[in-house]
XYZ file of C-alpha atoms in Angstrom:
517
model
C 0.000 0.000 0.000
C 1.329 3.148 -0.509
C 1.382 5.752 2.273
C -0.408 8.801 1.937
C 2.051 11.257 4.074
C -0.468 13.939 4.979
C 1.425 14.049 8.092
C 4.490 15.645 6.896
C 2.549 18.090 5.182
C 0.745 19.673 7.867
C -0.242 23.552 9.472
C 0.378 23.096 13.039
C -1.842 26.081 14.961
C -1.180 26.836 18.311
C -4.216 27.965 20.042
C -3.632 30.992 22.410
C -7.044 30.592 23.228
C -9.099 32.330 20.131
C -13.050 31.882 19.984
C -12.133 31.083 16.479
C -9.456 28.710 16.751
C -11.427 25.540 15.653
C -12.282 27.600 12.384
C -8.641 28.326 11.508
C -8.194 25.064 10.988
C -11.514 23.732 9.343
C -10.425 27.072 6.874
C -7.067 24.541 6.269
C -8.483 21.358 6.366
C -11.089 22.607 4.094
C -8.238 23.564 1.136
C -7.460 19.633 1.560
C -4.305 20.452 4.052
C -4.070 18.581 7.122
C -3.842 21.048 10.196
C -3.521 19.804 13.503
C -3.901 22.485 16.975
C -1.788 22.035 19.682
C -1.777 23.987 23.230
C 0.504 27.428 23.129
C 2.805 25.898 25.369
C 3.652 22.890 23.257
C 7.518 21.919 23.053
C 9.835 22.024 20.164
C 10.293 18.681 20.295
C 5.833 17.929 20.278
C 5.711 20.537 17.120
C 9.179 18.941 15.111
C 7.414 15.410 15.489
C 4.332 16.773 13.104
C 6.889 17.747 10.815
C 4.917 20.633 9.366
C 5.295 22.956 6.453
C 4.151 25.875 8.469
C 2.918 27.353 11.748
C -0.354 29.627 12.687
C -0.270 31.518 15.952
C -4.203 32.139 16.970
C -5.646 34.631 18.324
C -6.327 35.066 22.366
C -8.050 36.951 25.015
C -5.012 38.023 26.945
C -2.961 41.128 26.529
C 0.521 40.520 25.604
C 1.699 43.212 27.488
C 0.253 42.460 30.939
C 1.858 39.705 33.712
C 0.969 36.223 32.685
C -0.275 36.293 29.802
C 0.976 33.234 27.165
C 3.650 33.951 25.664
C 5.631 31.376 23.133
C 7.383 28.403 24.488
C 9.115 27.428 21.956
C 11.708 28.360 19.709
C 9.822 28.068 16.850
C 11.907 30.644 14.635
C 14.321 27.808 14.547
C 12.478 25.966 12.772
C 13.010 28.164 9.662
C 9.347 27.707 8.170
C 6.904 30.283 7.650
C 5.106 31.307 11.051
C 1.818 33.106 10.554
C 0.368 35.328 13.654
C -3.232 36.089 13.722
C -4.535 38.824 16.496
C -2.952 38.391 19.702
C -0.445 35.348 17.226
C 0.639 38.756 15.425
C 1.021 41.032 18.734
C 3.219 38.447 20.408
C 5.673 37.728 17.520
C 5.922 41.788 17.021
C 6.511 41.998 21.040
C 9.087 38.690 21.129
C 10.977 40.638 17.850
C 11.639 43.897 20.096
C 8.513 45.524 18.361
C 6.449 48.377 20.809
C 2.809 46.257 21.579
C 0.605 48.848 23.586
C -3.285 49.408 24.691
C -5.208 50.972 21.399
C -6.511 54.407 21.953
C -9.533 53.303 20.330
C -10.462 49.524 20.051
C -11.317 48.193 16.675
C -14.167 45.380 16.425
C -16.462 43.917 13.373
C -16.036 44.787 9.648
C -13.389 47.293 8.956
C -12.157 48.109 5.541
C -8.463 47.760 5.194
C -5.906 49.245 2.395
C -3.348 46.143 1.302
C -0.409 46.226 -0.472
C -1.629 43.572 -3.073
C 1.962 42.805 -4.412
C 2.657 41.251 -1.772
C 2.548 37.636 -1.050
C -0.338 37.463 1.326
C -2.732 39.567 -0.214
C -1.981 38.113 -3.830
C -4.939 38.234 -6.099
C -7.119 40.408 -3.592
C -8.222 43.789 -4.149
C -6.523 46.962 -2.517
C -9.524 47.701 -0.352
C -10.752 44.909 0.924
C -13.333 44.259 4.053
C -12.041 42.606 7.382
C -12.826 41.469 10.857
C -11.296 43.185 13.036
C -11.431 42.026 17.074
C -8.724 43.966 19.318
C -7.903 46.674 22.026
C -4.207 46.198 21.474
C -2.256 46.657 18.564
C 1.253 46.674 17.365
C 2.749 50.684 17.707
C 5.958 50.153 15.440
C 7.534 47.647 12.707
C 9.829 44.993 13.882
C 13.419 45.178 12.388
C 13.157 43.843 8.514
C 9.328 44.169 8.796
C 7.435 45.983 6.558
C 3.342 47.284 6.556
C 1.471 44.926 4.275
C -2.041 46.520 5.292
C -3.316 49.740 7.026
C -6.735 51.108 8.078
C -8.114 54.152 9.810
C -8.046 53.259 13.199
C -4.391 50.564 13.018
C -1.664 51.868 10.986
C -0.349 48.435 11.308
C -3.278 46.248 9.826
C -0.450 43.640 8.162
C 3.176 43.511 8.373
C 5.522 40.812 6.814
C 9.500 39.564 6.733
C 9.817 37.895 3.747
C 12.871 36.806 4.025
C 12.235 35.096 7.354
C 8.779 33.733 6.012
C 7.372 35.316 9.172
C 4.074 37.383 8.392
C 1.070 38.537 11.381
C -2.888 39.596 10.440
C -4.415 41.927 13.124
C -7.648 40.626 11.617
C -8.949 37.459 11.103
C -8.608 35.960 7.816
C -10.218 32.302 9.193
C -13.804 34.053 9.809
C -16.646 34.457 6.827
C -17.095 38.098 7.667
C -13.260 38.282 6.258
C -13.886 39.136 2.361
C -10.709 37.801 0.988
C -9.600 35.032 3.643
C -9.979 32.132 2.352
C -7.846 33.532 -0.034
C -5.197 35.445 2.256
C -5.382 31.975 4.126
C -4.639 30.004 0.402
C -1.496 32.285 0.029
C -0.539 31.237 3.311
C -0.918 27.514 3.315
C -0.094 26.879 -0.639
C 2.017 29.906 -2.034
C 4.238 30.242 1.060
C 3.867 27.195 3.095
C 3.878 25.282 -0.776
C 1.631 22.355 1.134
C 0.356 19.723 -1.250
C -3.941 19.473 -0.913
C -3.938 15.775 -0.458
C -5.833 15.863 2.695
C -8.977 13.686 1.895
C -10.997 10.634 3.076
C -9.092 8.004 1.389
C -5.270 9.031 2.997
C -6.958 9.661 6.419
C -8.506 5.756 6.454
C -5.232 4.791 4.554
C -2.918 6.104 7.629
C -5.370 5.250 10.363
C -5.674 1.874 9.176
C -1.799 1.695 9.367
C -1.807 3.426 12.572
C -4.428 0.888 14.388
C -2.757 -2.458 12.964
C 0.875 -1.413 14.477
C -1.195 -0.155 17.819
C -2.693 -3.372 17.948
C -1.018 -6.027 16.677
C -2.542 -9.059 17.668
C -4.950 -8.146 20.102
C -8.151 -8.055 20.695
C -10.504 -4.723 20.351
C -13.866 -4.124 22.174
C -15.515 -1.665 19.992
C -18.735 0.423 21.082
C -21.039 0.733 18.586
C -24.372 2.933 19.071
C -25.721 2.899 15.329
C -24.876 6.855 15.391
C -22.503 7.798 12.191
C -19.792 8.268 14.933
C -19.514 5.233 16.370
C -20.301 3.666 12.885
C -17.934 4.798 11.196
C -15.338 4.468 13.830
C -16.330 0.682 13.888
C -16.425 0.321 9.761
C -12.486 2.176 9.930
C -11.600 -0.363 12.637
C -12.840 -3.219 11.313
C -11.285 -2.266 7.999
C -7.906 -2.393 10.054
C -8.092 -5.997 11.865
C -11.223 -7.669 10.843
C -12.584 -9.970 13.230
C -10.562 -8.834 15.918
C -12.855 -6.825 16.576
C -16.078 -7.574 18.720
C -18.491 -4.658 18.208
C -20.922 -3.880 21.359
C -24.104 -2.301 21.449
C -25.226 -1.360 24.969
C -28.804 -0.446 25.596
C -28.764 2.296 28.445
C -32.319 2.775 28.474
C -31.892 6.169 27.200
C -32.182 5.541 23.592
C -34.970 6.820 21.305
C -38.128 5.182 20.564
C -37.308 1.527 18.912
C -33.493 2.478 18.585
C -32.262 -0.642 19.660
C -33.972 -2.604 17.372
C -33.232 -0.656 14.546
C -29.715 -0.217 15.621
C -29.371 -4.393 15.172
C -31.126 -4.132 11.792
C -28.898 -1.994 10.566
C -25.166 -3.095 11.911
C -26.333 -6.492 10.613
C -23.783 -7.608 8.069
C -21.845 -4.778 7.640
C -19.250 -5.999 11.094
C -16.965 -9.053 10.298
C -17.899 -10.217 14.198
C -21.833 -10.638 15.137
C -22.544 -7.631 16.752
C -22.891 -8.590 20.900
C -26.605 -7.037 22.130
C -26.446 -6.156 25.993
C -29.540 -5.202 27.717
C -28.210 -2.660 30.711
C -31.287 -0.627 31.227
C -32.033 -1.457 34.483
C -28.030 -0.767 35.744
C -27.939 2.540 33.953
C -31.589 4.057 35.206
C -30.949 2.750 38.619
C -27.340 4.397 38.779
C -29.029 7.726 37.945
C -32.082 7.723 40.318
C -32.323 10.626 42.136
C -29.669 12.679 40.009
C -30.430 15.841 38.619
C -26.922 17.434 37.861
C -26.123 17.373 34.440
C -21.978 16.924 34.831
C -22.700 13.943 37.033
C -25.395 12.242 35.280
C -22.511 12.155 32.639
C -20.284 11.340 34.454
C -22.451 8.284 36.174
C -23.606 6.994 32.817
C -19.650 7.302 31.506
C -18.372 4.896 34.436
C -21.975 2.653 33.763
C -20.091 2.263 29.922
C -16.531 1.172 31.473
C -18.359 -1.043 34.296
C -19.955 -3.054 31.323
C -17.181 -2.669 28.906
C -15.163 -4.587 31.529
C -17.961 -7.200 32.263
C -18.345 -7.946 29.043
C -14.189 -7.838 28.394
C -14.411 -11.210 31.388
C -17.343 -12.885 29.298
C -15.756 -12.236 25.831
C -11.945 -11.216 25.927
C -9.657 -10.640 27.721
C -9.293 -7.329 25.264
C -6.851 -4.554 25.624
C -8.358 -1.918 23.915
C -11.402 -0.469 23.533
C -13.044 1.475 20.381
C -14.531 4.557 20.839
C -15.916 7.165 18.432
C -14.642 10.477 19.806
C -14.743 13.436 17.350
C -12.953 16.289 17.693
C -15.616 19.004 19.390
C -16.124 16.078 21.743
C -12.164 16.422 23.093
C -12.422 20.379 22.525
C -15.487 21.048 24.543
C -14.502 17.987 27.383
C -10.832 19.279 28.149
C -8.851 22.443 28.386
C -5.945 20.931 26.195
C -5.490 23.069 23.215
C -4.885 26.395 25.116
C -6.220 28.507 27.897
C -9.600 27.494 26.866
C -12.601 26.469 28.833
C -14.358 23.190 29.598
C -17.879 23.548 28.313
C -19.178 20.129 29.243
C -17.901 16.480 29.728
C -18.653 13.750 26.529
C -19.277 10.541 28.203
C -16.208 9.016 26.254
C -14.227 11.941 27.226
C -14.283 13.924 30.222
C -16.751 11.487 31.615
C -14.606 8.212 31.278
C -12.605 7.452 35.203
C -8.905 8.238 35.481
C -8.340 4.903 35.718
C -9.438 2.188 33.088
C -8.477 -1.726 31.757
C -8.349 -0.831 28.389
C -6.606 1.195 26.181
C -8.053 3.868 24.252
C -8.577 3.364 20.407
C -10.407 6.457 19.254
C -9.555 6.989 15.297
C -11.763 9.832 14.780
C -10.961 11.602 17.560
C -9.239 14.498 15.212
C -12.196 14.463 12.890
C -15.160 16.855 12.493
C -18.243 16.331 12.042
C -18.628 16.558 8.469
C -14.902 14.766 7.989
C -16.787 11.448 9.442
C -19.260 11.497 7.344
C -17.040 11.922 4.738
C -14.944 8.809 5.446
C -18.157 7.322 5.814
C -19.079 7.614 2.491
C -15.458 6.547 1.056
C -16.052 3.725 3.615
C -19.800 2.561 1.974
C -21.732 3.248 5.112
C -25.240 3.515 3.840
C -26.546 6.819 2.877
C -29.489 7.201 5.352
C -27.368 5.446 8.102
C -24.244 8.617 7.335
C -26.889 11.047 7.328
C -28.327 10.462 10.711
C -28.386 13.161 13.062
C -26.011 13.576 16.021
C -27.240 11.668 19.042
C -25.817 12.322 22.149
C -23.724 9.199 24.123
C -25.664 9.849 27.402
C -28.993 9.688 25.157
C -32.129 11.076 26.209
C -30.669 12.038 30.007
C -29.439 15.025 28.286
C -32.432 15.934 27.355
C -34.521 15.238 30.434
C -33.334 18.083 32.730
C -33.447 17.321 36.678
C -34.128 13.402 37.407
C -34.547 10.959 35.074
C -37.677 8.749 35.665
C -39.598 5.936 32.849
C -42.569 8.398 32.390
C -40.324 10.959 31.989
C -38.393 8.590 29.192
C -41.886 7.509 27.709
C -42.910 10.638 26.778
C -40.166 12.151 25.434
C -39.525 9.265 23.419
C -43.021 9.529 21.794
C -42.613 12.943 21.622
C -39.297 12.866 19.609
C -40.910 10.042 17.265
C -43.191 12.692 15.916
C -40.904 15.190 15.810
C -38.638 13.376 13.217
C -41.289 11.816 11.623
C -42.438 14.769 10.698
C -39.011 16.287 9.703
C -39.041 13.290 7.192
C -42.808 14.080 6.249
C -41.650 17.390 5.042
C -38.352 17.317 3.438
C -36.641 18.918 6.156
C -34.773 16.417 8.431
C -31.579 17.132 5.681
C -31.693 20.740 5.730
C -30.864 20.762 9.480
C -27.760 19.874 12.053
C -29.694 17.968 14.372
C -33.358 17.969 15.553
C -34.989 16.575 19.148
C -36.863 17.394 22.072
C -36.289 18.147 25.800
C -38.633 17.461 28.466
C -38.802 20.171 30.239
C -39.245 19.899 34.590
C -42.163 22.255 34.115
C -45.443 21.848 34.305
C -47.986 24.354 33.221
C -52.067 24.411 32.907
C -53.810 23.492 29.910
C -57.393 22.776 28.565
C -58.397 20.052 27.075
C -62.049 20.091 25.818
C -64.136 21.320 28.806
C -61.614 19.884 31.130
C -58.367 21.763 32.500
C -54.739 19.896 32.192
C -51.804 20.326 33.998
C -48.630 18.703 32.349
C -45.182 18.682 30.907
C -43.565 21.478 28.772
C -41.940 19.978 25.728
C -39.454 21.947 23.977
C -38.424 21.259 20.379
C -34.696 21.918 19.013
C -33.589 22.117 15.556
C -30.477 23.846 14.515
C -28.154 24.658 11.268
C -23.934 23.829 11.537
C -20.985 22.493 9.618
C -19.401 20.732 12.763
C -21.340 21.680 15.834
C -18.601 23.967 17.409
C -20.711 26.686 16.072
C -24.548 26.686 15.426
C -27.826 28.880 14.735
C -31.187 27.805 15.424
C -33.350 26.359 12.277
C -35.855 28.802 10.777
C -38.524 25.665 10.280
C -42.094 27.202 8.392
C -44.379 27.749 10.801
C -47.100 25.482 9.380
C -44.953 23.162 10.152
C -44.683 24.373 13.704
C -48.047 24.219 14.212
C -47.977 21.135 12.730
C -45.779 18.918 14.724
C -47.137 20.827 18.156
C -50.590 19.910 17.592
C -49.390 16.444 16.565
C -48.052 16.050 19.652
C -50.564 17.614 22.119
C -52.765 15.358 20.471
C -51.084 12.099 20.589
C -48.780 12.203 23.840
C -50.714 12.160 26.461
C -49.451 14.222 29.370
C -48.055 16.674 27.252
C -50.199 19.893 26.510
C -47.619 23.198 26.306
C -44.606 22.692 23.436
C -42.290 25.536 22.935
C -39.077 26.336 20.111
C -35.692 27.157 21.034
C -34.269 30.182 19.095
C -30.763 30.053 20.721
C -27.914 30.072 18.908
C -24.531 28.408 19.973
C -23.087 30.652 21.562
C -24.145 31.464 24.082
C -26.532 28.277 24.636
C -25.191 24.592 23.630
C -26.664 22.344 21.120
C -27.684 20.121 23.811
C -29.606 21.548 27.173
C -27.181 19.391 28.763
């Protein structure tokens, strides 16, 4: 087989902890370049080892002139390949070159209109005036030695600046965001006219190299692979089972938090597509009995993450002994479960990430884990996962507790499974389950008087959810018709019975989350 060395031809980003850091490198990986983001502080020795063409310093909160605010590591000027500072990236390489970095006078943010100097090698191809994103209250006061002003506007003389014969260039706006006219195109300079990175970034040398990867990280071992029948953990299982064939034993665990008929249809469709008969373990009754009485959202995932291992391991002493275990991680799963990749936040814990114990049998296998959303389903196409099986919407690993705020109880369960039938059904019905992200409904701990005929009600609050996204870092809520609306609320008033209010969630991400929990 011949290897496919994305891997050498790479953007390494170092995230100084930029809102827009994900998008940086989707922007790359989107040109067919593999880009990979590793925390500010990373070593010399963590960046040599992905061998990259070139290196993007993000953008960041902090203020490089104040105490203790990340600064950079490593030496990477050594490295003598083209550095690219965006922001607070382009503050911090004018401060470390003896540049003057102070407070703005007056702060620039949203669209500015900037004048470039086109012959240049960053603005190549893009028009003189061109509009920008601007997002700062510091800015660079004077050129570095052997720097010169690529870009200017009204309020920040020093818009662009550039050392072409060190390959080191800085953007005080941000090319990686869609309000940025010419970007993508800056952002092309970058990556193929300076950086000179080949595009051959694509489904078929991802699988080609993970394959690779999993057989030497294997061997001859045995892999316990959890499989939900979401395009995840799907995929994940197709890509392993590519790798070592029957080594694998794929295993579906109903939580009792699925959707209406999931498991069943989760078996119909995994059927023939595994070398190994997929394993079917009924856990229900351990799972809801774990969470009784738990209304917290972090624990609840937490609980139902050690519930996974506790069986994982049970089943590893009925059907192993297995060393690793399969797990379809994506990328926003690791960015939103850990503070790794900078001084970022923890938004929430992912069941298979920050919910999983410190300590574990098994060894993580998680070949997706540096994937996006739509890079999986991409794979999953090259891969022949069936079309309406790589189209499914995201579901959640903790299921429907997510989606049940305060405790979870069977009633609760019932009805928001029924609920959620229609919902989707309907989606379908209409033509419109493809045109969005995701789609579901939350059960809301709210009750609130009704009338039902002659007669008065008082039950649940049901709230529907249906939002628009490329990868789910980012998303805006779905502008559905509102016949439909009406629609799918009277449908379900109708036919769930202890249901009589249902409501639509217009929040974007941010500030809410996807999920309510």
């Amino acid at each position: 087989m011949e290897k496919k060395e994305w891997h050498g031809n790479s953007i390494v980003i170092l995230d100084f902890g930029s809102q827009y850091t994900q998008l940086i490198g989707r922007r790359i990986r989107g040109k067919n370049v593999f880009s990979v983001i590793l925390s500010h502080d990373a070593s010399l020795e963590e960046i040599k080892e992905r061998s990259p063409r070139g290196i993007i310093l993000s953008g960041g909160p902090a203020n490089v002139g104040k105490q203790g605010a990340p600064g950079l590591e490593a030496d990477i000027f050594s490295l003598r390949i083209p550095v690219l500072g965006i922001c607070y990236g382009m503050q911090l390489i004018a401060k470390a070159l003896g540049a003057d970095v102070r407070k703005s006078a007056r702060r620039e943010f949203g669209r500015t209109v900037i004048d470039a100097d086109v012959s240049g090698r960053l603005f190549e191809n893009t028009p003189e005036k061109q509009r920008v994103w601007m997002s700062h209250g510091v800015r660079v006061e004077s050129v570095p030695e052997g720097f010169k002003i690529e870009a200017s506007s009204d309020d920040c003389k020093i818009a662009a600046l550039s050392n072409k014969s060190e390959n080191i260039y800085g953007l005080q706006f941000h090319p990686e965001v869609y309000h940025t006219e010419y970007g993508e195109k800056i952002l092309e300079n970058f990556i193929f006219g300076i950086c000179h990175c080949d595009a051959n970034w694509n489904s078929e040398s991802f699988v080609d190299m993970e394959i690779e990867k999993i057989r030497e990280t294997v061997g001859d071992s045995r892999v316990l692979c959890a499989v939900s029948g979401g395009v995840d953990s799907s995929v994940m299982s197709l890509l392993v089972d590519s790798a070592i064939g029957n080594q694998l034993c794929p295993v579906f665990v109903d939580n009792g938090l699925l959707r209406l008929n999931e498991a069943e249809e989760v078996k119909e469709m995994l059927s023939g597509h595994l070398s190994s008969e997929l394993v079917f373990v009924d856990a229900a009754d351990e799972f809801l009995s774990r969470l009784k009485g738990v209304v917290d959202a972090e624990k609840k995932r937490k609980i139902i993450g050690e519930c996974f291992i506790d069986i994982f391991a049970e089943q590893s002493k009925k059907l192993g002994p297995f060393d690793f275990l399969a797990q379809g991680t994506l990328y926003p799963d690791v960015i939103e479960s850990r503070s790794t990749f900078g001084p970022s936040a923890t938004i929430k814990s992912h069941h298979n990430v920050g919910g999983l114990p410190d300590e574990m049998d098994f060894q993580l296998i998680e070949p997706l884990s540096m994937l996006f959303k739509d890079e999986v389903r991409s794979v999953g196409t090259y891969l022949g996962l069936p079309e309406e099986q790589n189209n499914r919407h995201p579901f959640p690993g903790p299921g429907l507790a997510v989606r049940i705020p305060g405790e979870i109880l069977p009633e609760k369960l019932e009805l928001l499974r029924k609920a959620d039938k229609l919902f989707i059904d309907a989606l379908k019905e209409f033509k419109l389950y493809d045109s969005v992200w995701q789609a579901f409904s939350v059960l809301l701990p709210v009750k609130s008087v009704g009338v039902m005929g002659d007669e008065r009600t008082y039950q649940q609050a049901l709230v529907l959810r249906a939002v628009t996204s490329m990868d789910g870092m980012t998303a805006d809520w779905a502008k559905l018709p509102y016949q439909f609306l009406q629609h799918v609320s009277n449908k379900i008033i109708n036919n769930v019975s202890g249901i009589n209010r249902v409501l639509y969630d217009i929040s974007s991400k941010p500030p809410a989350t996807i999920e309510w929990e």
